[in-house]
mmCIF file of C-alpha atoms and ligand atoms in Angstrom:
data_model
loop_
_atom_site.group_PDB
_atom_site.id
_atom_site.type_symbol
_atom_site.label_atom_id
_atom_site.label_comp_id
_atom_site.label_asym_id
_atom_site.label_seq_id
_atom_site.Cartn_x
_atom_site.Cartn_y
_atom_site.Cartn_z
ATOM 1 C CA MET A 31 0.064 -0.001 -0.254
ATOM 2 C CA THR A 32 1.105 3.552 -0.752
ATOM 3 C CA LEU A 33 -0.336 6.920 0.062
ATOM 4 C CA MET A 34 -1.734 8.257 -3.357
ATOM 5 C CA ARG A 35 -3.449 11.727 -4.064
ATOM 6 C CA ALA A 36 -6.745 10.764 -5.045
ATOM 7 C CA LEU A 37 -10.543 11.850 -5.536
ATOM 8 C CA VAL A 38 -12.224 10.420 -2.547
ATOM 9 C CA LEU A 39 -16.122 10.233 -1.941
ATOM 10 C CA GLU A 40 -15.902 10.675 1.783
ATOM 11 C CA ARG A 41 -19.597 10.177 2.204
ATOM 12 C CA GLN A 42 -22.996 11.352 0.207
ATOM 13 C CA HIS A 43 -22.246 14.921 -1.029
ATOM 14 C CA GLU A 44 -18.678 14.979 0.106
ATOM 15 C CA LEU A 45 -15.673 14.814 -2.316
ATOM 16 C CA ARG A 46 -12.279 15.532 -1.340
ATOM 17 C CA LEU A 47 -9.018 15.675 -2.972
ATOM 18 C CA ARG A 48 -6.562 13.944 -0.366
ATOM 19 C CA ASP A 49 -4.060 11.397 0.017
ATOM 20 C CA ILE A 50 -5.417 7.701 0.771
ATOM 21 C CA GLU A 51 -3.869 4.240 1.092
ATOM 22 C CA LEU A 52 -3.828 2.186 -2.287
ATOM 23 C CA PRO A 53 -2.579 -0.957 -3.457
ATOM 24 C CA THR A 54 0.748 -0.802 -5.678
ATOM 25 C CA GLU A 55 2.349 -3.970 -5.504
ATOM 26 C CA VAL A 56 2.226 -5.706 -8.675
ATOM 27 C CA GLY A 57 1.522 -9.470 -8.377
ATOM 28 C CA PRO A 58 1.737 -12.227 -11.021
ATOM 29 C CA GLY A 59 -0.418 -11.529 -14.152
ATOM 30 C CA GLU A 60 -0.904 -8.205 -13.113
ATOM 31 C CA VAL A 61 0.371 -4.648 -14.497
ATOM 32 C CA ARG A 62 0.693 -1.165 -12.939
ATOM 33 C CA ILE A 63 -0.683 1.562 -15.134
ATOM 34 C CA ARG A 64 -0.265 5.306 -14.801
ATOM 35 C CA LEU A 65 -3.695 6.983 -15.232
ATOM 36 C CA HIS A 66 -4.071 9.773 -17.893
ATOM 37 C CA THR A 67 -7.694 10.136 -18.624
ATOM 38 C CA VAL A 68 -10.628 9.175 -16.565
ATOM 39 C CA GLY A 69 -14.179 9.953 -17.654
ATOM 40 C CA VAL A 70 -17.087 10.741 -15.110
ATOM 41 C CA CYS A 71 -19.952 8.122 -15.309
ATOM 42 C CA GLY A 72 -23.372 8.804 -14.291
ATOM 43 C CA SER A 73 -22.797 5.917 -11.863
ATOM 44 C CA ASP A 74 -19.777 7.906 -10.048
ATOM 45 C CA VAL A 75 -22.177 10.955 -9.820
ATOM 46 C CA HIS A 76 -25.234 8.849 -8.487
ATOM 47 C CA TYR A 77 -22.734 7.732 -5.487
ATOM 48 C CA TYR A 78 -22.058 11.482 -4.923
ATOM 49 C CA THR A 79 -25.632 12.795 -4.959
ATOM 50 C CA HIS A 80 -27.274 9.783 -3.387
ATOM 51 C CA GLY A 81 -24.572 7.797 -1.451
ATOM 52 C CA LYS A 82 -25.840 4.434 -3.054
ATOM 53 C CA ILE A 83 -27.097 2.736 -5.970
ATOM 54 C CA GLY A 84 -29.384 -0.332 -5.479
ATOM 55 C CA PRO A 85 -27.842 -2.521 -3.086
ATOM 56 C CA PHE A 86 -24.452 -0.828 -3.308
ATOM 57 C CA VAL A 87 -24.083 1.757 -0.447
ATOM 58 C CA VAL A 88 -20.896 4.021 0.231
ATOM 59 C CA ASP A 89 -20.307 3.331 4.049
ATOM 60 C CA ALA A 90 -16.746 4.002 4.013
ATOM 61 C CA PRO A 91 -14.383 6.628 1.806
ATOM 62 C CA MET A 92 -14.116 5.405 -1.931
ATOM 63 C CA VAL A 93 -12.146 6.599 -4.894
ATOM 64 C CA LEU A 94 -14.240 7.277 -7.715
ATOM 65 C CA GLY A 95 -13.728 6.904 -11.360
ATOM 66 C CA HIS A 96 -13.927 3.566 -13.587
ATOM 67 C CA GLU A 97 -13.736 4.981 -17.175
ATOM 68 C CA ALA A 98 -9.909 4.959 -17.757
ATOM 69 C CA ALA A 99 -6.937 4.738 -20.030
ATOM 70 C CA GLY A 100 -3.088 5.026 -19.230
ATOM 71 C CA THR A 101 0.173 3.785 -19.708
ATOM 72 C CA VAL A 102 1.869 0.560 -18.418
ATOM 73 C CA VAL A 103 4.794 1.427 -16.311
ATOM 74 C CA GLU A 104 5.365 -2.014 -14.579
ATOM 75 C CA ILE A 105 4.275 -5.667 -15.531
ATOM 76 C CA GLY A 106 4.163 -8.823 -13.145
ATOM 77 C CA GLU A 107 5.596 -12.138 -13.677
ATOM 78 C CA GLY A 108 4.133 -14.135 -16.682
ATOM 79 C CA VAL A 109 2.463 -11.273 -18.246
ATOM 80 C CA THR A 110 3.211 -11.633 -22.200
ATOM 81 C CA ASN A 111 0.533 -9.403 -23.865
ATOM 82 C CA LEU A 112 1.660 -6.088 -22.669
ATOM 83 C CA ALA A 113 5.038 -4.281 -22.127
ATOM 84 C CA VAL A 114 6.007 -1.094 -19.998
ATOM 85 C CA GLY A 115 5.093 2.141 -22.269
ATOM 86 C CA ASP A 116 2.037 0.484 -23.741
ATOM 87 C CA ARG A 117 -0.970 2.874 -24.050
ATOM 88 C CA VAL A 118 -4.038 0.896 -22.652
ATOM 89 C CA CYS A 119 -7.438 1.058 -21.285
ATOM 90 C CA MET A 120 -9.024 -1.202 -18.822
ATOM 91 C CA GLU A 121 -12.203 -2.981 -18.024
ATOM 92 C CA PRO A 122 -12.888 -1.917 -14.587
ATOM 93 C CA GLY A 123 -14.724 -5.389 -13.659
ATOM 94 C CA ILE A 124 -12.496 -8.422 -12.429
ATOM 95 C CA PRO A 125 -14.376 -11.449 -11.989
ATOM 96 C CA ASP A 126 -13.441 -14.594 -10.407
ATOM 97 C CA PRO A 127 -12.013 -16.489 -13.100
ATOM 98 C CA GLY A 128 -12.825 -19.922 -11.763
ATOM 99 C CA SER A 129 -16.408 -18.939 -11.148
ATOM 100 C CA ARG A 130 -19.259 -20.753 -12.646
ATOM 101 C CA ALA A 131 -20.332 -17.390 -14.530
ATOM 102 C CA SER A 132 -16.994 -16.983 -16.004
ATOM 103 C CA ARG A 133 -16.663 -20.459 -17.152
ATOM 104 C CA LEU A 134 -19.921 -19.973 -18.997
ATOM 105 C CA GLY A 135 -18.234 -16.926 -20.717
ATOM 106 C CA MET A 136 -20.576 -14.380 -18.974
ATOM 107 C CA TYR A 137 -18.181 -12.987 -16.436
ATOM 108 C CA ASN A 138 -19.950 -9.729 -16.217
ATOM 109 C CA VAL A 139 -22.718 -11.445 -14.062
ATOM 110 C CA ASP A 140 -20.098 -13.129 -11.682
ATOM 111 C CA PRO A 141 -21.757 -12.423 -8.313
ATOM 112 C CA ALA A 142 -18.054 -12.167 -7.032
ATOM 113 C CA VAL A 143 -16.937 -9.340 -9.838
ATOM 114 C CA ARG A 144 -15.036 -6.624 -8.202
ATOM 115 C CA PHE A 145 -15.938 -3.417 -10.097
ATOM 116 C CA TRP A 146 -13.970 0.002 -9.635
ATOM 117 C CA ALA A 147 -15.937 2.630 -7.900
ATOM 118 C CA THR A 148 -18.613 0.274 -6.513
ATOM 119 C CA PRO A 149 -18.565 -0.158 -2.901
ATOM 120 C CA PRO A 150 -16.262 -1.154 -1.356
ATOM 121 C CA ILE A 151 -13.875 -1.198 -4.255
ATOM 122 C CA HIS A 152 -11.979 1.768 -5.063
ATOM 123 C CA GLY A 153 -11.876 3.623 -8.349
ATOM 124 C CA VAL A 154 -9.035 4.958 -10.323
ATOM 125 C CA LEU A 155 -9.209 8.845 -10.071
ATOM 126 C CA THR A 156 -5.673 8.867 -8.775
ATOM 127 C CA SER A 157 -2.190 8.409 -10.123
ATOM 128 C CA PHE A 158 -1.557 4.627 -10.410
ATOM 129 C CA VAL A 159 -3.596 1.189 -10.558
ATOM 130 C CA VAL A 160 -2.785 -2.272 -10.427
ATOM 131 C CA HIS A 161 -4.714 -4.420 -12.675
ATOM 132 C CA PRO A 162 -4.905 -7.926 -14.265
ATOM 133 C CA ALA A 163 -3.273 -8.063 -17.657
ATOM 134 C CA ALA A 164 -6.204 -10.002 -18.968
ATOM 135 C CA TYR A 165 -8.715 -7.150 -18.380
ATOM 136 C CA THR A 166 -6.156 -4.494 -19.852
ATOM 137 C CA PHE A 167 -6.279 -3.549 -23.589
ATOM 138 C CA LYS A 168 -3.613 -1.936 -25.804
ATOM 139 C CA LEU A 169 -4.765 1.122 -27.709
ATOM 140 C CA PRO A 170 -3.919 1.463 -31.517
ATOM 141 C CA ASP A 171 -1.676 4.483 -31.931
ATOM 142 C CA ASN A 172 -4.554 6.619 -33.791
ATOM 143 C CA VAL A 173 -6.704 6.061 -30.634
ATOM 144 C CA SER A 174 -6.004 9.019 -27.913
ATOM 145 C CA PHE A 175 -6.395 8.384 -24.051
ATOM 146 C CA ALA A 176 -9.295 10.541 -24.095
ATOM 147 C CA GLU A 177 -10.904 8.058 -26.558
ATOM 148 C CA GLY A 178 -9.564 5.073 -24.658
ATOM 149 C CA ALA A 179 -11.417 6.473 -21.801
ATOM 150 C CA MET A 180 -14.582 6.247 -23.950
ATOM 151 C CA VAL A 181 -14.053 2.381 -24.442
ATOM 152 C CA GLU A 182 -15.978 1.754 -21.104
ATOM 153 C CA PRO A 183 -19.346 3.346 -21.683
ATOM 154 C CA PHE A 184 -19.123 2.259 -25.452
ATOM 155 C CA ALA A 185 -18.739 -1.423 -24.548
ATOM 156 C CA VAL A 186 -22.108 -0.788 -22.871
ATOM 157 C CA GLY A 187 -23.403 0.131 -26.428
ATOM 158 C CA MET A 188 -21.626 -3.069 -27.847
ATOM 159 C CA GLN A 189 -23.086 -5.319 -25.513
ATOM 160 C CA ALA A 190 -26.588 -3.992 -26.194
ATOM 161 C CA ALA A 191 -26.247 -4.147 -29.734
ATOM 162 C CA THR A 192 -24.729 -7.914 -29.623
ATOM 163 C CA LYS A 193 -27.573 -8.904 -27.362
ATOM 164 C CA GLY A 194 -30.013 -7.343 -29.894
ATOM 165 C CA GLY A 195 -28.768 -9.635 -32.569
ATOM 166 C CA ILE A 196 -28.739 -7.264 -35.219
ATOM 167 C CA LYS A 197 -28.559 -8.121 -38.831
ATOM 168 C CA PRO A 198 -27.244 -6.102 -41.754
ATOM 169 C CA GLY A 199 -29.743 -3.574 -42.827
ATOM 170 C CA ASP A 200 -31.920 -3.656 -39.742
ATOM 171 C CA THR A 201 -33.930 -0.582 -38.288
ATOM 172 C CA ALA A 202 -33.525 0.102 -34.434
ATOM 173 C CA VAL A 203 -35.172 2.437 -32.334
ATOM 174 C CA VAL A 204 -33.296 3.734 -29.237
ATOM 175 C CA LEU A 205 -35.485 5.357 -26.536
ATOM 176 C CA GLY A 206 -33.316 7.984 -24.771
ATOM 177 C CA ALA A 207 -30.506 10.277 -26.073
ATOM 178 C CA GLY A 208 -28.401 10.341 -22.961
ATOM 179 C CA PRO A 209 -24.638 9.244 -23.087
ATOM 180 C CA ILE A 210 -25.460 5.335 -23.077
ATOM 181 C CA GLY A 211 -28.482 5.654 -25.535
ATOM 182 C CA THR A 212 -26.074 7.663 -28.148
ATOM 183 C CA MET A 213 -23.414 4.778 -27.712
ATOM 184 C CA VAL A 214 -26.030 2.262 -28.122
ATOM 185 C CA ALA A 215 -27.089 3.880 -31.381
ATOM 186 C CA ILE A 216 -23.339 4.104 -32.582
ATOM 187 C CA ALA A 217 -22.880 0.588 -31.674
ATOM 188 C CA ALA A 218 -25.944 -0.702 -33.300
ATOM 189 C CA LEU A 219 -24.925 1.232 -36.713
ATOM 190 C CA ALA A 220 -21.543 -0.147 -36.592
ATOM 191 C CA GLY A 221 -23.024 -3.581 -35.871
ATOM 192 C CA GLY A 222 -25.137 -3.330 -39.320
ATOM 193 C CA CYS A 223 -28.189 -1.284 -38.688
ATOM 194 C CA SER A 224 -29.015 0.904 -42.012
ATOM 195 C CA ARG A 225 -30.709 3.469 -39.545
ATOM 196 C CA VAL A 226 -31.543 4.077 -35.917
ATOM 197 C CA VAL A 227 -34.248 6.323 -34.622
ATOM 198 C CA VAL A 228 -33.213 8.051 -31.537
ATOM 199 C CA ALA A 229 -36.111 9.273 -29.357
ATOM 200 C CA ASP A 230 -35.800 11.842 -26.585
ATOM 201 C CA LEU A 231 -37.586 14.980 -25.349
ATOM 202 C CA ALA A 232 -34.277 16.968 -25.143
ATOM 203 C CA GLN A 233 -33.416 18.483 -28.487
ATOM 204 C CA PRO A 234 -29.948 19.581 -27.465
ATOM 205 C CA LYS A 235 -29.296 15.666 -26.812
ATOM 206 C CA LEU A 236 -30.876 14.772 -30.313
ATOM 207 C CA ASP A 237 -28.716 17.205 -31.988
ATOM 208 C CA ILE A 238 -25.656 15.517 -30.803
ATOM 209 C CA ALA A 239 -26.718 11.941 -31.647
ATOM 210 C CA ALA A 240 -27.869 13.142 -35.094
ATOM 211 C CA ARG A 241 -24.388 14.222 -35.904
ATOM 212 C CA TYR A 242 -23.764 10.576 -36.558
ATOM 213 C CA GLN A 243 -24.748 9.222 -40.044
ATOM 214 C CA GLY A 244 -27.671 7.093 -39.861
ATOM 215 C CA VAL A 245 -29.403 8.452 -36.813
ATOM 216 C CA ILE A 246 -32.875 9.623 -37.295
ATOM 217 C CA PRO A 247 -33.513 12.201 -34.229
ATOM 218 C CA MET A 248 -37.175 12.016 -32.852
ATOM 219 C CA ASN A 249 -38.238 14.592 -30.674
ATOM 220 C CA ILE A 250 -41.177 12.617 -28.762
ATOM 221 C CA ARG A 251 -42.317 16.345 -27.305
ATOM 222 C CA GLU A 252 -43.709 17.085 -30.779
ATOM 223 C CA LYS A 253 -43.831 13.482 -32.532
ATOM 224 C CA ASP A 254 -45.613 10.308 -31.905
ATOM 225 C CA LEU A 255 -43.057 7.840 -32.012
ATOM 226 C CA VAL A 256 -45.014 4.576 -32.573
ATOM 227 C CA ALA A 257 -46.694 6.454 -35.328
ATOM 228 C CA GLU A 258 -43.441 7.608 -36.892
ATOM 229 C CA VAL A 259 -42.024 4.237 -36.625
ATOM 230 C CA ARG A 260 -44.778 2.669 -38.246
ATOM 231 C CA ALA A 261 -44.579 5.269 -41.218
ATOM 232 C CA LEU A 262 -40.984 4.507 -41.625
ATOM 233 C CA THR A 263 -40.998 0.869 -41.695
ATOM 234 C CA GLU A 264 -44.521 0.555 -43.981
ATOM 235 C CA ASP A 265 -46.386 -0.574 -40.916
ATOM 236 C CA TRP A 266 -44.001 -3.299 -40.099
ATOM 237 C CA GLY A 267 -42.093 -2.289 -37.015
ATOM 238 C CA ALA A 268 -38.264 -2.016 -35.752
ATOM 239 C CA ASP A 269 -36.087 -4.877 -35.997
ATOM 240 C CA VAL A 270 -34.752 -3.987 -32.597
ATOM 241 C CA VAL A 271 -35.545 -1.717 -29.816
ATOM 242 C CA PHE A 272 -33.335 -0.353 -27.225
ATOM 243 C CA GLU A 273 -34.683 1.087 -24.138
ATOM 244 C CA CYS A 274 -32.134 3.351 -22.588
ATOM 245 C CA SER A 275 -34.274 6.031 -20.910
ATOM 246 C CA GLY A 276 -34.910 4.170 -17.638
ATOM 247 C CA SER A 277 -38.400 6.256 -17.909
ATOM 248 C CA PRO A 278 -41.158 3.738 -16.490
ATOM 249 C CA LYS A 279 -43.291 5.702 -19.047
ATOM 250 C CA ALA A 280 -41.201 4.090 -21.852
ATOM 251 C CA TRP A 281 -42.836 0.639 -21.115
ATOM 252 C CA SER A 282 -46.424 1.791 -21.880
ATOM 253 C CA SER A 283 -46.141 1.692 -25.538
ATOM 254 C CA ILE A 284 -42.864 -0.028 -26.128
ATOM 255 C CA ALA A 285 -44.160 -3.187 -27.335
ATOM 256 C CA GLU A 286 -45.875 -1.276 -30.066
ATOM 257 C CA LEU A 287 -42.252 -0.431 -31.473
ATOM 258 C CA PRO A 288 -40.979 -3.851 -32.617
ATOM 259 C CA ARG A 289 -41.949 -5.919 -35.732
ATOM 260 C CA PRO A 290 -43.256 -9.157 -35.039
ATOM 261 C CA GLY A 291 -40.276 -11.489 -34.017
ATOM 262 C CA GLY A 292 -38.630 -8.226 -33.069
ATOM 263 C CA THR A 293 -36.429 -7.688 -29.928
ATOM 264 C CA ILE A 294 -36.546 -5.294 -27.382
ATOM 265 C CA VAL A 295 -33.122 -4.667 -25.282
ATOM 266 C CA VAL A 296 -33.433 -3.294 -21.751
ATOM 267 C CA VAL A 297 -30.429 -1.086 -21.124
ATOM 268 C CA GLY A 298 -32.101 1.725 -18.783
ATOM 269 C CA LEU A 299 -33.150 0.918 -15.279
ATOM 270 C CA PRO A 300 -36.359 2.200 -13.935
ATOM 271 C CA VAL A 301 -36.049 2.571 -10.339
ATOM 272 C CA GLU A 302 -39.536 0.989 -9.648
ATOM 273 C CA PRO A 303 -41.049 -1.946 -11.110
ATOM 274 C CA VAL A 304 -43.009 -1.210 -14.278
ATOM 275 C CA ALA A 305 -46.119 -2.532 -15.944
ATOM 276 C CA PHE A 306 -45.596 -3.997 -19.535
ATOM 277 C CA ASP A 307 -48.227 -5.286 -21.974
ATOM 278 C CA ILE A 308 -47.494 -9.020 -22.041
ATOM 279 C CA ALA A 309 -50.145 -9.694 -24.642
ATOM 280 C CA THR A 310 -48.579 -7.563 -27.340
ATOM 281 C CA LEU A 311 -45.432 -9.445 -26.486
ATOM 282 C CA SER A 312 -46.874 -12.785 -26.753
ATOM 283 C CA THR A 313 -49.131 -12.133 -30.195
ATOM 284 C CA ARG A 314 -45.946 -10.820 -31.784
ATOM 285 C CA GLU A 315 -43.379 -13.118 -30.262
ATOM 286 C CA LEU A 316 -41.067 -10.461 -29.337
ATOM 287 C CA ARG A 317 -37.940 -11.173 -27.755
ATOM 288 C CA ILE A 318 -36.914 -9.512 -24.437
ATOM 289 C CA GLU A 319 -32.934 -9.297 -23.852
ATOM 290 C CA SER A 320 -31.223 -7.368 -20.943
ATOM 291 C CA VAL A 321 -27.850 -6.119 -20.535
ATOM 292 C CA PHE A 322 -25.465 -5.919 -17.455
ATOM 293 C CA ARG A 323 -22.419 -3.921 -18.304
ATOM 294 C CA TYR A 324 -20.605 -5.983 -21.051
ATOM 295 C CA SER A 325 -18.195 -8.850 -21.568
ATOM 296 C CA HIS A 326 -15.845 -9.681 -24.320
ATOM 297 C CA GLN A 327 -16.681 -6.239 -25.979
ATOM 298 C CA TYR A 328 -13.351 -4.189 -25.214
ATOM 299 C CA ASP A 329 -11.085 -5.535 -28.038
ATOM 300 C CA ARG A 330 -13.969 -5.244 -30.579
ATOM 301 C CA ALA A 331 -14.985 -1.637 -29.166
ATOM 302 C CA ILE A 332 -11.214 -0.890 -29.824
ATOM 303 C CA ALA A 333 -11.029 -2.369 -32.885
ATOM 304 C CA LEU A 334 -13.935 -0.314 -34.490
ATOM 305 C CA MET A 335 -12.469 2.772 -33.034
ATOM 306 C CA GLY A 336 -8.909 1.873 -34.380
ATOM 307 C CA SER A 337 -10.459 1.359 -37.834
ATOM 308 C CA GLY A 338 -12.040 4.696 -37.924
ATOM 309 C CA ARG A 339 -15.611 3.449 -38.269
ATOM 310 C CA VAL A 340 -16.411 4.730 -34.907
ATOM 311 C CA ASP A 341 -15.287 7.995 -33.620
ATOM 312 C CA LEU A 342 -16.542 8.999 -30.118
ATOM 313 C CA LYS A 343 -14.437 12.376 -29.708
ATOM 314 C CA PRO A 344 -17.611 14.408 -30.570
ATOM 315 C CA LEU A 345 -18.987 12.983 -27.398
ATOM 316 C CA ILE A 346 -16.395 14.618 -25.104
ATOM 317 C CA SER A 347 -18.055 17.643 -23.844
ATOM 318 C CA GLU A 348 -15.300 18.933 -21.547
ATOM 319 C CA THR A 349 -11.807 18.146 -20.173
ATOM 320 C CA PHE A 350 -10.798 19.014 -16.507
ATOM 321 C CA ASP A 351 -7.635 18.951 -14.884
ATOM 322 C CA PHE A 352 -7.400 16.536 -12.112
ATOM 323 C CA GLU A 353 -6.881 19.323 -9.384
ATOM 324 C CA ASP A 354 -10.350 20.553 -10.624
ATOM 325 C CA SER A 355 -12.020 17.221 -10.133
ATOM 326 C CA ILE A 356 -14.779 18.296 -7.909
ATOM 327 C CA LYS A 357 -15.378 21.018 -10.486
ATOM 328 C CA ALA A 358 -15.971 18.334 -12.885
ATOM 329 C CA PHE A 359 -18.427 16.481 -10.826
ATOM 330 C CA ASP A 360 -20.244 19.302 -9.819
ATOM 331 C CA ARG A 361 -20.986 20.158 -13.539
ATOM 332 C CA ALA A 362 -22.171 16.637 -14.105
ATOM 333 C CA VAL A 363 -24.554 17.095 -11.255
ATOM 334 C CA GLU A 364 -25.991 20.045 -13.117
ATOM 335 C CA ALA A 365 -26.842 17.514 -16.190
ATOM 336 C CA ARG A 366 -26.708 20.082 -18.864
ATOM 337 C CA PRO A 367 -28.223 18.545 -21.826
ATOM 338 C CA THR A 368 -25.249 19.801 -24.137
ATOM 339 C CA ASP A 369 -22.890 17.804 -21.919
ATOM 340 C CA VAL A 370 -22.425 13.913 -23.050
ATOM 341 C CA LYS A 371 -19.266 12.861 -21.420
ATOM 342 C CA LEU A 372 -16.952 14.775 -18.954
ATOM 343 C CA GLN A 373 -13.307 13.631 -18.771
ATOM 344 C CA ILE A 374 -10.491 14.269 -16.035
ATOM 345 C CA ARG A 375 -7.044 14.437 -17.060
ATOM 346 C CA MET A 376 -4.499 13.008 -14.454
ATOM 347 C CA PRO A 377 -1.300 14.701 -13.936
ATOM 348 C CA GLN A 378 1.655 12.539 -15.885
ATOM 349 C CA SER A 379 4.470 13.188 -13.299
HETATM 350 ZN ZN1 LIG B 434 -19.441 4.218 -16.787
#
């Protein structure tokens, strides 16, 4: 353990930049990384404002941050896939490799997973982190650290697109144009959708999503989404519908959106249980899929970004210095509709 300066959530509503004891010893199969850029995620902000997410309660000081890229500065015994100096990004969840979920290939739902900035596990808004090499991914030369720190939220979009079973030429609908909804739309287009209708009430969010070719923005304050999707698909419906708003209201008419045999992918989380039209689900043989974080998506996400097919740079709204991290979080709490992703740049010496 070493004392390192970090952004610490002391308790609900109280952030401090201070020294805290963090592990620095590199074991077999691990690497030590100097952090370069860390994105501010909705979950980090929620711990700050609410002190908990579902069953995860902040009852001891915790370092925030889990969307990270940096440089390998030390490699442990047996590490062959990485070298000192490699520019990398990291998957923030470390499962038990021997668990039943991991052996089934769904390590993201391993109940023993240790995920950065999820109590009681510290996040990475600090100088260095020790991480398994197996969950550390090399960035191509043309992918910046800032983009590397975007791989984590984009991986959620990749997981959703994968679970949606997209086929070339599909039409998709994304409900909610927040950061994750936008990432899902981009992943759905990269996965073969010919067009993605993105629905939201906030025009500034739709304007940002509409910068991506193939996105059809739909302001549902002005337009009837079901009627518009019907009109676009000759009364057939969308092949895949991604629920990314988390709004209980989205569920009242969601079953009207997919085509017969279509798929609904649940990404957003309503706080309360919601009612859902099972009869429509049944008569159309709809399929429902859910998404919890991601598994096996980082290398594919990085490959798409390196190929130039996916450019996430337009989604980085502003970058703060580490010493201004609390400002970055207070800005995130404001939830400006023009902000997609705020990032924090760590000192490099
Ligand atoms: Zn995140």
